[in-house]
Coordinates of C-alpha atoms and ligand atoms in Angstrom, one line a residue:
X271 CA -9.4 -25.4 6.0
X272 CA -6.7 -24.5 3.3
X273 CA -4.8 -28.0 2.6
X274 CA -3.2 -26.9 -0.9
X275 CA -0.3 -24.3 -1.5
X276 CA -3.0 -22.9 -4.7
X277 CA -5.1 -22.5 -1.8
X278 CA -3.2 -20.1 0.2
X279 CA -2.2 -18.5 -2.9
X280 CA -5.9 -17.6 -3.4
X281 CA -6.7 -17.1 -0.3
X282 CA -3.7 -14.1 -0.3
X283 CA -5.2 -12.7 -3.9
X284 CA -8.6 -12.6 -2.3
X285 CA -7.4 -10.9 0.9
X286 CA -5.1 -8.6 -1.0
X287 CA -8.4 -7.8 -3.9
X288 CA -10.5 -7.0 -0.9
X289 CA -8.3 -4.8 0.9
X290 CA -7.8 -2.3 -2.0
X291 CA -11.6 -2.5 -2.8
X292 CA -12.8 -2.4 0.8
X293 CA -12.3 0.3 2.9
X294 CA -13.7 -1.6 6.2
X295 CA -11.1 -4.7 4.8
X296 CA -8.4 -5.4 7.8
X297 CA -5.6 -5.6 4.5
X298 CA -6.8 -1.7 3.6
X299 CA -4.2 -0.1 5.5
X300 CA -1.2 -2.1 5.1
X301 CA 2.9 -1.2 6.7
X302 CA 5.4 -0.1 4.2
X303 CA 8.7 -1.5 4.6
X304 CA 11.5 0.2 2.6
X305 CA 15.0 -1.1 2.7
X306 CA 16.1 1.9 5.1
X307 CA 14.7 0.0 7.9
X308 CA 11.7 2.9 8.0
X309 CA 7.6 1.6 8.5
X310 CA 4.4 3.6 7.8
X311 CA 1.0 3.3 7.2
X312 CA -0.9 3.7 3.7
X313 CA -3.8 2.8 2.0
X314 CA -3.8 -0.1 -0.1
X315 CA -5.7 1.4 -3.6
X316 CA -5.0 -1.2 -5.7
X317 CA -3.9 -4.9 -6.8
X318 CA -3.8 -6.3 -9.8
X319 CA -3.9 -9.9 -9.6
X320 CA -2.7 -10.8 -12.8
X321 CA 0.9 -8.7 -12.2
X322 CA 1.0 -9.2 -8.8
X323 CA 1.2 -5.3 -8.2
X324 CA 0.0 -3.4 -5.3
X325 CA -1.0 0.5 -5.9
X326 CA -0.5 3.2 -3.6
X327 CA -1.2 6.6 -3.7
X328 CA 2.0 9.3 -1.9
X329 CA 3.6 12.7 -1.9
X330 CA 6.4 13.2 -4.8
X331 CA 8.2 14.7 -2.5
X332 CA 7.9 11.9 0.9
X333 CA 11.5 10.5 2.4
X334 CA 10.1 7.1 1.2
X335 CA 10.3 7.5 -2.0
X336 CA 13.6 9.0 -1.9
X337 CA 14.6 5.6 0.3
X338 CA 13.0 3.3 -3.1
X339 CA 15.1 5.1 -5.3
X340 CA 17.9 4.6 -3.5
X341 CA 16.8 0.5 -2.9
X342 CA 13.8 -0.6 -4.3
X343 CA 12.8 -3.8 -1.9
X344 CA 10.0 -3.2 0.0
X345 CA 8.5 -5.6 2.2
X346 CA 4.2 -4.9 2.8
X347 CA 2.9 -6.6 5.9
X348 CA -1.1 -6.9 6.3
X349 CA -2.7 -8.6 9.2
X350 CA -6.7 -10.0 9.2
X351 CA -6.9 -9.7 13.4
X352 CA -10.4 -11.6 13.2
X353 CA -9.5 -14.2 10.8
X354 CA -5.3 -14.8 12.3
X355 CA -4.1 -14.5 8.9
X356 CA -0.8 -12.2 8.2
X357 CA 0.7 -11.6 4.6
X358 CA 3.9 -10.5 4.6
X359 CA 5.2 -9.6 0.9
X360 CA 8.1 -8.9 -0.6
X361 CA 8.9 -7.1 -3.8
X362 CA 10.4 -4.2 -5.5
X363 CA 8.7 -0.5 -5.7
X364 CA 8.3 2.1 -8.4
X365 CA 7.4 5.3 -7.8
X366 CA 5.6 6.9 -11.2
X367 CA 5.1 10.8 -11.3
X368 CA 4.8 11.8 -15.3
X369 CA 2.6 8.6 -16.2
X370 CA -0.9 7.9 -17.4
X371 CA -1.5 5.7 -14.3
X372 CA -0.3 9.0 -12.1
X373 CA -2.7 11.0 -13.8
X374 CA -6.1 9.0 -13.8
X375 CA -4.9 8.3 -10.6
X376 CA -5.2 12.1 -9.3
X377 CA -8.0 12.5 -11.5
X378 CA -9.9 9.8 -9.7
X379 CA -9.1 11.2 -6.4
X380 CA -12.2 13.5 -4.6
X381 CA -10.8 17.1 -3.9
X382 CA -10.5 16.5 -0.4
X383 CA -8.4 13.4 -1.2
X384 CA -6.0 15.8 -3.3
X385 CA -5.9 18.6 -0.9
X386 CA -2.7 16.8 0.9
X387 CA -0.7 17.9 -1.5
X388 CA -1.1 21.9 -1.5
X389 CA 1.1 21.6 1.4
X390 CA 4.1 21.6 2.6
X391 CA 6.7 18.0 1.8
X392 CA 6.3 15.2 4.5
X393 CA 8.5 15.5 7.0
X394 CA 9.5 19.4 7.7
X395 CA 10.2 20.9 11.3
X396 CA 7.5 23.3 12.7
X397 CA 7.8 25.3 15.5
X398 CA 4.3 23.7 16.5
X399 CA 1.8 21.4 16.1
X400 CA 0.1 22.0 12.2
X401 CA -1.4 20.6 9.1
X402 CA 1.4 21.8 6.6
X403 CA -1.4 22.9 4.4
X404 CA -1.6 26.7 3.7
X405 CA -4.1 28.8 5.7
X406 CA -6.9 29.1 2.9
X407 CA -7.1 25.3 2.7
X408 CA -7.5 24.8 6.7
X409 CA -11.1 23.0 6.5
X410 CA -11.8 24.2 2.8
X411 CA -12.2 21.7 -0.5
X412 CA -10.2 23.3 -3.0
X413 CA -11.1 23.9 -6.2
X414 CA -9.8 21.9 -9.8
X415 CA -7.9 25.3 -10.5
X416 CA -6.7 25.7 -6.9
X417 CA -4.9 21.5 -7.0
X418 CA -3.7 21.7 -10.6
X419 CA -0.5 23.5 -9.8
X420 CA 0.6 20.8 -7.2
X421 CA -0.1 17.8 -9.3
X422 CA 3.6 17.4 -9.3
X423 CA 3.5 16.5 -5.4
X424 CA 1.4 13.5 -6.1
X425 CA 2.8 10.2 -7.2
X426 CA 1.7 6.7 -7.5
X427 CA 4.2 3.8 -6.0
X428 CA 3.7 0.5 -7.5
X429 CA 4.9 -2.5 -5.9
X430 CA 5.8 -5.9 -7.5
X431 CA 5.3 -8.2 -5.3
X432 CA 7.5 -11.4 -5.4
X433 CA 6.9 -13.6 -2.8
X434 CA 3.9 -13.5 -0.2
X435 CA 4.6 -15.6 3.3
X436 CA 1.2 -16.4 4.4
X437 CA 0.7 -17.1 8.1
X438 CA -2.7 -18.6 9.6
X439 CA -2.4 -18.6 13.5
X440 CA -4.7 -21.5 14.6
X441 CA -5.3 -23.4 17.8
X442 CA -5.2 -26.6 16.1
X443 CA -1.7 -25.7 14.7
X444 CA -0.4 -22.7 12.8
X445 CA 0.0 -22.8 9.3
X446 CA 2.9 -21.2 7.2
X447 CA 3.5 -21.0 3.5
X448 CA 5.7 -18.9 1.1
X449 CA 4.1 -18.6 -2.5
X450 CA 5.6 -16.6 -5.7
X451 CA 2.8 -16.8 -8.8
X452 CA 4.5 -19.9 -9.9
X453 CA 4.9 -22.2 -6.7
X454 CA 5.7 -22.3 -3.4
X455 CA 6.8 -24.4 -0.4
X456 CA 5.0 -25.2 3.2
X457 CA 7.4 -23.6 5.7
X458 CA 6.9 -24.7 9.7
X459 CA 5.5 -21.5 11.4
Ligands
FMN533 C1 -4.3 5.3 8.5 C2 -3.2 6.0 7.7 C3 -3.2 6.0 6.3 C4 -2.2 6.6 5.6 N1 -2.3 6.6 4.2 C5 -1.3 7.1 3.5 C6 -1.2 7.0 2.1 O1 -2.1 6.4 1.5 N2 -0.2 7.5 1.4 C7 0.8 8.2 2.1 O2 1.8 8.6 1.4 N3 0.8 8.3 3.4 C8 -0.2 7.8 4.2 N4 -0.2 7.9 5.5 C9 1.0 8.6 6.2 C10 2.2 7.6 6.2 O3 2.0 6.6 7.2 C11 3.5 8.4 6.4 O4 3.5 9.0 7.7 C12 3.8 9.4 5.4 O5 3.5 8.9 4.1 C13 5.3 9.9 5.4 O6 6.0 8.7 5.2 P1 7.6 8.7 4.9 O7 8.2 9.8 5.8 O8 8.0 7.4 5.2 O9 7.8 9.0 3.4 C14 -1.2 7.3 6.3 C15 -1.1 7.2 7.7 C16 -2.1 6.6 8.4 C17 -2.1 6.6 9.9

């Protein structure tokens, strides 16, 4: 039972840690809020407990990170299903493109990982149902010298995260509490 608001705090780091090292974690795929009321999906790669900073990896060229340059609050929201716990967070994003975090980033990525971005930007109109990757990719890991000319699509979007409103759904009576790194305050659920 969490009784303490340094509790909930670290029970969100622990959740948050887990999620970008666990790919069967409930907190591994994440929504992405961005201040032009638009949600998606994405895979939580990293947090860094110290800054408070989530890691994601995106395409340069995605509407979302058009939308964080034009605002930069974000909200994240994770849910644990089997344990009742939500986090929703709220921050600011970065996107980085030209940085040494963007480029161990890609580095770190397998091929197949990286093969996203041979192909076309996010968000284009087809006249049918397709991948947006060129033909010789369909199915194919490409090579180092085959991803080096689209390392430009590939960007990393960090996001500060300022406040996290923990929520433990319980029979015995919900639980609610908003925590920053330095305090926080129980809130009725
Ligand atoms: C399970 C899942 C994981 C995803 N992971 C990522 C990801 O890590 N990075 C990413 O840019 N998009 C990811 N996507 C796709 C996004 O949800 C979104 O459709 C895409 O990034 C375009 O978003 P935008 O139009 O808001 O920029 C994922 C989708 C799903 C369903």
């Amino acid at each position: 039972m969490i009784e303490t608001l340094d509790a909930v705090r670290d029970d969100a780091i622990r959740r948050l840690k887990e999620g970008a090292e666990s790919r069967y974690s409930a907190m591994h795929t994440p929504v992405l809020a961005t201040a032009d009321a638009d949600v998606r999906v994405l895979v939580l790669r990293g947090f860094d407990a110290d800054s408070w900073t989530l890691r994601f990896h995106t395409d340069s060229r995605s509407p979302k990170v058009d939308a964080i340059a034009a605002d930069p609050r974000v909200g994240v929201l994770a849910y644990d299903a089997e344990a009742k716990v939500q986090l929703r967070l709220r921050g600011t994003g970065r996107v980085e493109r030209d940085t040494e975090l963007a480029d161990s980033a890609w580095s770190e990525s397998t091929e197949f990982a990286r093969r996203c971005y041979l192909g076309a930007a996010p968000g284009e109109t087809r006249d049918g149902p397709n991948s947006g990757l060129p033909n010789w990719a369909e199915g194919e890991q490409p090579t180092e010298e085959q991803l080096a000319p689209v390392r430009a699509n590939f960007a990393v979007l960090l996001v500060k995260v300022e406040e996290i409103d923990w929520y433990w759904l319980s029979n015995d009576g919900h639980r609610r509490a908003l925590v920053r790194r330095d305090g926080g305050r129980w809130l009725t659920p």
